[in-house]
Amino acid sequence: MTKLVLFGITGDLSRRKLLPALNNIFENGRTDLEIIGVSRREVDVAALLGEAGASALSNITRVFTMDLSNGEDYLGLKKDINLQNDDHLIIYLSVPPDAALEIVELLGKAGLNTQNVKLMIEKPFGSDFDSAKEFLDSMTRYYNESQIYRIDHYLAKEMAQNLAAIRIDDSFLDNIWNNHSVKEVKIIASEEIGIEGRNTFYEQTGALRDLIQGHLMELLALVLMDKPKSLEDVPKLRSAALNNIKIANPSKAMRGQYETYKEEVQNTSSNTETFACVELESESNLWQGVPIHLITGKALDKKLTQIHLTLKSGKDFVIRIQPNEGVEIPQEIKDFDDGNLEDIAPSSQFKEAYEQVFLAAINGQKSLFVTSGEILQSWKILAPIQEAWAKDAAGLKIYKEGSTIDYIL
Ligand code: BG6
């Protein structure tokens, strides 16, 4: 039996993504599941599951009410979980980082960290290098590396996984996957939505931390990593790829804010960026000299996440992460490829990212999860931009909702 303890079961992420993902997993036959939500207050479980579209889980879900700061209550939780020898426990923290620090310590002190326990944690992993280090180190006081599953759901998106797989399988790709053939790497995550009521969170976060530091840096790592032999190699190769990236130069970064943002968050002096574009460069032999642009923004004209390699021949190699997952492969590459490139195309069987994340954690497949080294290196690369942007609003470009990236740049 897999027992899943969900801290933050009533939260936004849980309702929108986690419970629906678990519902699908359950309906697809993974019925050896028990879900124990943890909450400070009483919860109407049937109503919560109904709202989340996860009513199939009603017979296997209960909520344990407790004071998250009280060590005694964790002993009560442990008793309630009642872990048997052949059970396997996953603890999922979908809570703000400050709360997560305390919860991990109290879980550890209550002995909920034995070898049959896995800990899944969500971003934000800190808000800068120092806070991330403190956060990540605190986990390792009570859990060893093999037990910790740090989530970046972009790594679990279908085309991101296909890219990793194709990098393993396709030897022809290696001929063009370098600075001899590639002129520019551009990764964009354009969103149509604004901040959707997450005012306090977003005011402290901004686009650089929210999308670039984690999601886009991880996609970049998949592009720049050396050819993996197997999926198990991927995390350490991603990490090595990030270690080769030069610390960012703030004069090559640009930020923007959508016009109604200040009013929305009721802060007339807010400098928080809802759009960010950073230029990076790798020092690896394979990628040196190729400009890399990571671009993201909210309240833009459309939802589009894609990896775009402009080749020196002038043709584009595009991997569309979402929506309409797919690839555009220049004919000149198709002509010489050994056939494996076709495997990068999406499949109709594919499961949504959070479903993948849960299944990978249940099955102990760690290649979809992020190492501490990657997170820290990513903060280190972006630190000069964070520092420059924290000082004042110089260069903050105000844009109209629905703008295109090209217009803002
Ligand atoms: C989250 C960010 O991590 O990713 C959100 O906090 C963003 O601001 C979301 O909207 C985008 O994820 P997806 O899967 O919808 O592209």
PDB file of N, CA and C and ligand atoms in Angstrom, residues 13 16-17 122-123 153-154 157 189 191 193-196 198 201-202 205 210-211 215 298 303 305 322 352-354, ligand 1:
ATOM      1  N   LEU A  13      -2.961  24.653  -5.449  1.00  0.00           N
ATOM      2  CA  LEU A  13      -2.278  23.653  -6.285  1.00  0.00           C
ATOM      3  C   LEU A  13      -2.939  22.285  -6.125  1.00  0.00           C
ATOM      4  N   ARG A  16      -6.275  22.309  -8.003  1.00  0.00           N
ATOM      5  CA  ARG A  16      -6.180  22.437  -9.455  1.00  0.00           C
ATOM      6  C   ARG A  16      -5.408  21.290 -10.102  1.00  0.00           C
ATOM      7  N   LYS A  17      -4.361  20.805  -9.413  1.00  0.00           N
ATOM      8  CA  LYS A  17      -3.478  19.835 -10.067  1.00  0.00           C
ATOM      9  C   LYS A  17      -3.327  18.504  -9.326  1.00  0.00           C
ATOM     10  N   GLU A 122       7.750  21.026  -3.262  1.00  0.00           N
ATOM     11  CA  GLU A 122       7.429  21.910  -4.379  1.00  0.00           C
ATOM     12  C   GLU A 122       8.252  23.169  -4.298  1.00  0.00           C
ATOM     13  N   LYS A 123       8.450  23.845  -5.399  1.00  0.00           N
ATOM     14  CA  LYS A 123       8.968  25.183  -5.359  1.00  0.00           C
ATOM     15  C   LYS A 123       7.970  26.100  -4.638  1.00  0.00           C
ATOM     16  N   HIS A 153       7.695  20.674 -12.182  1.00  0.00           N
ATOM     17  CA  HIS A 153       6.745  19.931 -13.025  1.00  0.00           C
ATOM     18  C   HIS A 153       7.031  20.134 -14.520  1.00  0.00           C
ATOM     19  N   TYR A 154       7.859  21.126 -14.890  1.00  0.00           N
ATOM     20  CA  TYR A 154       8.195  21.285 -16.304  1.00  0.00           C
ATOM     21  C   TYR A 154       9.042  20.113 -16.810  1.00  0.00           C
ATOM     22  N   LYS A 157       6.763  17.454 -18.140  1.00  0.00           N
ATOM     23  CA  LYS A 157       5.912  17.684 -19.314  1.00  0.00           C
ATOM     24  C   LYS A 157       6.380  16.747 -20.429  1.00  0.00           C
ATOM     25  N   ALA A 189       8.353  31.019 -22.259  1.00  0.00           N
ATOM     26  CA  ALA A 189       7.136  30.562 -21.588  1.00  0.00           C
ATOM     27  C   ALA A 189       6.221  31.771 -21.514  1.00  0.00           C
ATOM     28  N   GLU A 191       2.557  33.333 -21.074  1.00  0.00           N
ATOM     29  CA  GLU A 191       1.279  32.973 -20.439  1.00  0.00           C
ATOM     30  C   GLU A 191       0.237  34.038 -20.726  1.00  0.00           C
ATOM     31  N   ILE A 193      -2.584  34.133 -18.824  1.00  0.00           N
ATOM     32  CA  ILE A 193      -3.142  34.482 -17.519  1.00  0.00           C
ATOM     33  C   ILE A 193      -2.278  35.534 -16.815  1.00  0.00           C
ATOM     34  N   GLY A 194      -2.919  36.254 -15.885  1.00  0.00           N
ATOM     35  CA  GLY A 194      -2.172  37.180 -15.045  1.00  0.00           C
ATOM     36  C   GLY A 194      -1.758  36.447 -13.777  1.00  0.00           C
ATOM     37  N   ILE A 195      -1.869  37.121 -12.637  1.00  0.00           N
ATOM     38  CA  ILE A 195      -1.391  36.465 -11.415  1.00  0.00           C
ATOM     39  C   ILE A 195      -2.517  35.758 -10.663  1.00  0.00           C
ATOM     40  N   GLU A 196      -3.719  35.840 -11.196  1.00  0.00           N
ATOM     41  CA  GLU A 196      -4.848  35.043 -10.699  1.00  0.00           C
ATOM     42  C   GLU A 196      -5.059  35.105  -9.189  1.00  0.00           C
ATOM     43  N   ARG A 198      -3.035  35.626  -6.819  1.00  0.00           N
ATOM     44  CA  ARG A 198      -1.935  35.229  -5.916  1.00  0.00           C
ATOM     45  C   ARG A 198      -1.078  36.467  -5.594  1.00  0.00           C
ATOM     46  N   PHE A 201       1.925  36.275  -2.893  1.00  0.00           N
ATOM     47  CA  PHE A 201       2.965  35.388  -3.433  1.00  0.00           C
ATOM     48  C   PHE A 201       3.706  36.084  -4.571  1.00  0.00           C
ATOM     49  N   TYR A 202       2.963  36.653  -5.492  1.00  0.00           N
ATOM     50  CA  TYR A 202       3.623  37.172  -6.689  1.00  0.00           C
ATOM     51  C   TYR A 202       4.423  38.434  -6.399  1.00  0.00           C
ATOM     52  N   THR A 205       7.645  37.430  -5.479  1.00  0.00           N
ATOM     53  CA  THR A 205       8.292  36.468  -6.360  1.00  0.00           C
ATOM     54  C   THR A 205       8.742  37.094  -7.683  1.00  0.00           C
ATOM     55  N   ASP A 210       9.752  33.049 -10.414  1.00  0.00           N
ATOM     56  CA  ASP A 210       8.607  32.151 -10.586  1.00  0.00           C
ATOM     57  C   ASP A 210       8.808  31.180 -11.754  1.00  0.00           C
ATOM     58  N   LEU A 211       9.274  31.669 -12.866  1.00  0.00           N
ATOM     59  CA  LEU A 211       9.383  30.819 -14.065  1.00  0.00           C
ATOM     60  C   LEU A 211      10.815  30.563 -14.521  1.00  0.00           C
ATOM     61  N   HIS A 215      11.708  26.526 -13.841  1.00  0.00           N
ATOM     62  CA  HIS A 215      11.202  25.852 -15.040  1.00  0.00           C
ATOM     63  C   HIS A 215      12.085  26.069 -16.276  1.00  0.00           C
ATOM     64  N   LYS A 298       3.604  37.180 -18.073  1.00  0.00           N
ATOM     65  CA  LYS A 298       2.179  36.934 -17.819  1.00  0.00           C
ATOM     66  C   LYS A 298       1.365  37.996 -18.550  1.00  0.00           C
ATOM     67  N   LYS A 303      -0.769  31.519 -24.569  1.00  0.00           N
ATOM     68  CA  LYS A 303      -0.018  30.524 -23.806  1.00  0.00           C
ATOM     69  C   LYS A 303       0.860  29.770 -24.797  1.00  0.00           C
ATOM     70  N   THR A 305       4.732  27.557 -24.586  1.00  0.00           N
ATOM     71  CA  THR A 305       6.040  27.231 -24.014  1.00  0.00           C
ATOM     72  C   THR A 305       6.817  26.495 -25.072  1.00  0.00           C
ATOM     73  N   GLN A 322       4.095  23.182 -24.885  1.00  0.00           N
ATOM     74  CA  GLN A 322       2.645  23.312 -24.705  1.00  0.00           C
ATOM     75  C   GLN A 322       2.166  24.636 -25.260  1.00  0.00           C
ATOM     76  N   GLU A 352      -0.752  13.813 -17.829  1.00  0.00           N
ATOM     77  CA  GLU A 352      -0.483  15.199 -17.430  1.00  0.00           C
ATOM     78  C   GLU A 352       0.716  15.237 -16.462  1.00  0.00           C
ATOM     79  N   ALA A 353       1.423  16.409 -16.426  1.00  0.00           N
ATOM     80  CA  ALA A 353       2.703  16.481 -15.702  1.00  0.00           C
ATOM     81  C   ALA A 353       2.608  16.026 -14.233  1.00  0.00           C
ATOM     82  N   TYR A 354       1.588  16.469 -13.505  1.00  0.00           N
ATOM     83  CA  TYR A 354       1.537  16.093 -12.088  1.00  0.00           C
ATOM     84  C   TYR A 354       1.251  14.600 -11.884  1.00  0.00           C
TER      85      TYR A 354
HETATM   86  C1  BG6 B   1       3.966  27.742 -11.691  1.00  0.00           C
HETATM   87  C2  BG6 B   1       4.001  29.228 -11.488  1.00  0.00           C
HETATM   88  O1  BG6 B   1       5.118  27.155 -11.162  1.00  0.00           O
HETATM   89  O2  BG6 B   1       3.880  27.456 -13.079  1.00  0.00           O
HETATM   90  C3  BG6 B   1       2.791  29.885 -12.137  1.00  0.00           C
HETATM   91  O3  BG6 B   1       4.039  29.532 -10.114  1.00  0.00           O
HETATM   92  C4  BG6 B   1       2.665  29.486 -13.588  1.00  0.00           C
HETATM   93  O4  BG6 B   1       2.864  31.304 -12.020  1.00  0.00           O
HETATM   94  C5  BG6 B   1       2.730  27.972 -13.709  1.00  0.00           C
HETATM   95  O5  BG6 B   1       1.441  29.981 -14.095  1.00  0.00           O
HETATM   96  C6  BG6 B   1       2.753  27.542 -15.157  1.00  0.00           C
HETATM   97  O6  BG6 B   1       2.643  26.152 -15.231  1.00  0.00           O
HETATM   98  P1  BG6 B   1       1.935  25.464 -16.463  1.00  0.00           P
HETATM   99  O7  BG6 B   1       2.076  24.013 -16.209  1.00  0.00           O
HETATM  100  O8  BG6 B   1       0.522  25.952 -16.474  1.00  0.00           O
HETATM  101  O9  BG6 B   1       2.672  25.954 -17.675  1.00  0.00           O
END
